[in-house]
Coordinates of C-alpha atoms in Angstrom, one line a residue:
X1 CA -20.1 50.6 44.0
X2 CA -17.4 48.6 42.2
X3 CA -14.9 49.6 44.9
X4 CA -17.3 48.5 47.6
X5 CA -17.8 45.1 45.9
X6 CA -14.1 44.7 45.4
X7 CA -13.4 45.6 49.0
X8 CA -16.0 43.1 50.1
X9 CA -14.5 40.3 48.0
X10 CA -11.0 41.1 49.4
X11 CA -12.3 41.1 53.0
X12 CA -14.0 37.8 52.3
X13 CA -10.8 36.2 51.0
X14 CA -8.9 37.7 53.9
X15 CA -11.4 36.2 56.4
X16 CA -11.2 32.8 54.9
X17 CA -7.4 33.0 55.0
X18 CA -7.5 33.8 58.7
X19 CA -9.9 31.0 59.3
X20 CA -7.6 28.4 57.7
X21 CA -4.4 30.1 58.9
X22 CA -2.7 30.1 55.5
X23 CA -2.6 32.1 52.2
X24 CA -5.2 31.2 49.7
X25 CA -3.9 30.2 46.3
X26 CA -6.3 32.3 44.2
X27 CA -5.6 32.1 40.5
X28 CA -6.0 35.3 38.6
X29 CA -5.7 35.9 34.9
X30 CA -2.5 37.9 35.5
X31 CA -0.9 34.8 37.2
X32 CA -0.8 33.0 33.8
X33 CA 1.5 35.6 32.2
X34 CA 5.2 36.0 32.5
X35 CA 6.7 35.9 36.0
X36 CA 9.9 37.8 35.0
X37 CA 10.8 41.1 33.5
X38 CA 13.9 41.7 31.4
X39 CA 15.3 44.6 33.3
X40 CA 18.8 44.5 31.6
X41 CA 18.0 47.8 29.9
X42 CA 16.9 49.5 33.1
X43 CA 19.2 51.6 35.2
X44 CA 21.2 49.7 37.9
X45 CA 19.2 51.2 40.7
X46 CA 15.9 50.0 39.1
X47 CA 17.5 46.5 38.5
X48 CA 18.2 46.4 42.2
X49 CA 14.6 47.5 43.1
X50 CA 13.3 44.9 40.6
X51 CA 15.0 42.1 42.7
X52 CA 13.4 43.5 45.9
X53 CA 10.0 43.7 44.1
X54 CA 10.3 40.2 42.8
X55 CA 11.2 38.8 46.2
X56 CA 8.6 40.7 48.3
X57 CA 5.7 40.6 45.8
X58 CA 5.9 36.8 45.4
X59 CA 5.5 36.0 49.1
X60 CA 1.7 36.1 49.0
X61 CA 0.9 35.7 45.3
X62 CA 2.7 35.0 42.1
X63 CA 5.2 37.6 40.8
X64 CA 3.3 37.4 37.5
X65 CA 0.3 39.0 39.1
X66 CA 2.1 42.3 39.7
X67 CA 4.1 42.0 36.6
X68 CA 1.1 41.6 34.3
X69 CA -1.2 44.2 36.1
X70 CA -1.3 47.9 35.3
X71 CA -2.7 50.4 37.8
X72 CA -2.6 54.0 38.7
X73 CA 0.0 55.1 41.3
X74 CA -2.8 55.5 43.9
X75 CA -3.9 51.8 43.3
X76 CA -0.4 50.5 43.5
X77 CA 0.1 52.5 46.7
X78 CA -3.0 50.9 48.2
X79 CA -1.7 47.5 47.3
X80 CA 1.7 48.2 48.8
X81 CA 0.1 49.5 52.0
X82 CA -1.9 46.2 52.3
X83 CA 1.4 44.3 51.9
X84 CA 3.0 46.4 54.6
X85 CA 0.1 45.7 56.9
X86 CA 0.8 41.9 56.6
X87 CA 3.4 40.9 59.3
X88 CA 4.3 37.9 57.1
X89 CA 5.5 40.2 54.4
X90 CA 8.4 41.5 56.6
X91 CA 8.6 44.5 54.4
X92 CA 9.8 47.9 55.7
X93 CA 8.2 51.2 54.7
X94 CA 11.5 52.1 52.9
X95 CA 11.3 48.8 51.0
X96 CA 7.7 49.6 50.1
X97 CA 8.8 53.0 48.8
X98 CA 11.5 51.4 46.7
X99 CA 9.0 48.8 45.3
X100 CA 6.6 51.6 44.4
X101 CA 9.4 53.5 42.6
X102 CA 10.2 50.4 40.6
X103 CA 6.6 49.7 39.7
X104 CA 6.0 53.2 38.6
X105 CA 9.3 53.2 36.5
X106 CA 8.2 49.9 34.9
X107 CA 4.7 51.2 34.3
X108 CA 6.2 54.1 32.3
X109 CA 8.9 52.0 30.5
X110 CA 6.9 48.9 29.7
X111 CA 3.2 49.0 30.4
X112 CA 2.3 52.5 29.0
X113 CA 3.9 51.5 25.7
X114 CA 1.7 48.4 25.3
X115 CA -1.4 48.8 27.5
X116 CA -3.4 46.1 25.8
X117 CA -0.9 43.5 26.9
X118 CA -1.7 44.0 30.6
X119 CA -4.6 43.6 33.0
X120 CA -6.2 46.3 35.0
X121 CA -6.9 45.9 38.7
X122 CA -9.0 42.8 39.5
X123 CA -12.7 43.6 39.4
X124 CA -15.1 42.4 42.0
X125 CA -16.5 39.8 39.5
X126 CA -13.0 38.4 38.9
X127 CA -12.3 38.1 42.6
X128 CA -15.7 36.5 43.2
X129 CA -15.1 33.9 40.5
X130 CA -11.5 33.2 41.8
X131 CA -12.8 32.8 45.3
X132 CA -15.5 30.3 44.1
X133 CA -12.9 28.2 42.4
X134 CA -10.8 28.0 45.6
X135 CA -13.8 27.1 47.7
X136 CA -15.0 24.4 45.3
X137 CA -11.6 22.7 45.3

């Protein structure tokens, strides 16, 4: 039921985006957190993937949204697949794979160690409220 409500909210936002021909600036609680990760202690390959992640994941929403969200691998994969489906993301499947690898590394290194500091996936209620705020402005 929650997934259905969440999907409906996402589809609604997507439809409004198409209608106005631009991305909607929906503010989520995650957006108010840090928009950078100190990856200086990460392996060089993960530092490189972080730069790709930060570039690609900030095209449609704040980098903070992904940085401050914790999800399962399956949920992250769904999110990345949605990104790949957007022509404006200009992200290849290989780049999507690298982004997922970085996200999962970061989940293990940073988020699992302090789960209370991060948000889970947006609920249907949060999406509905965020959409209301955008529509009322």
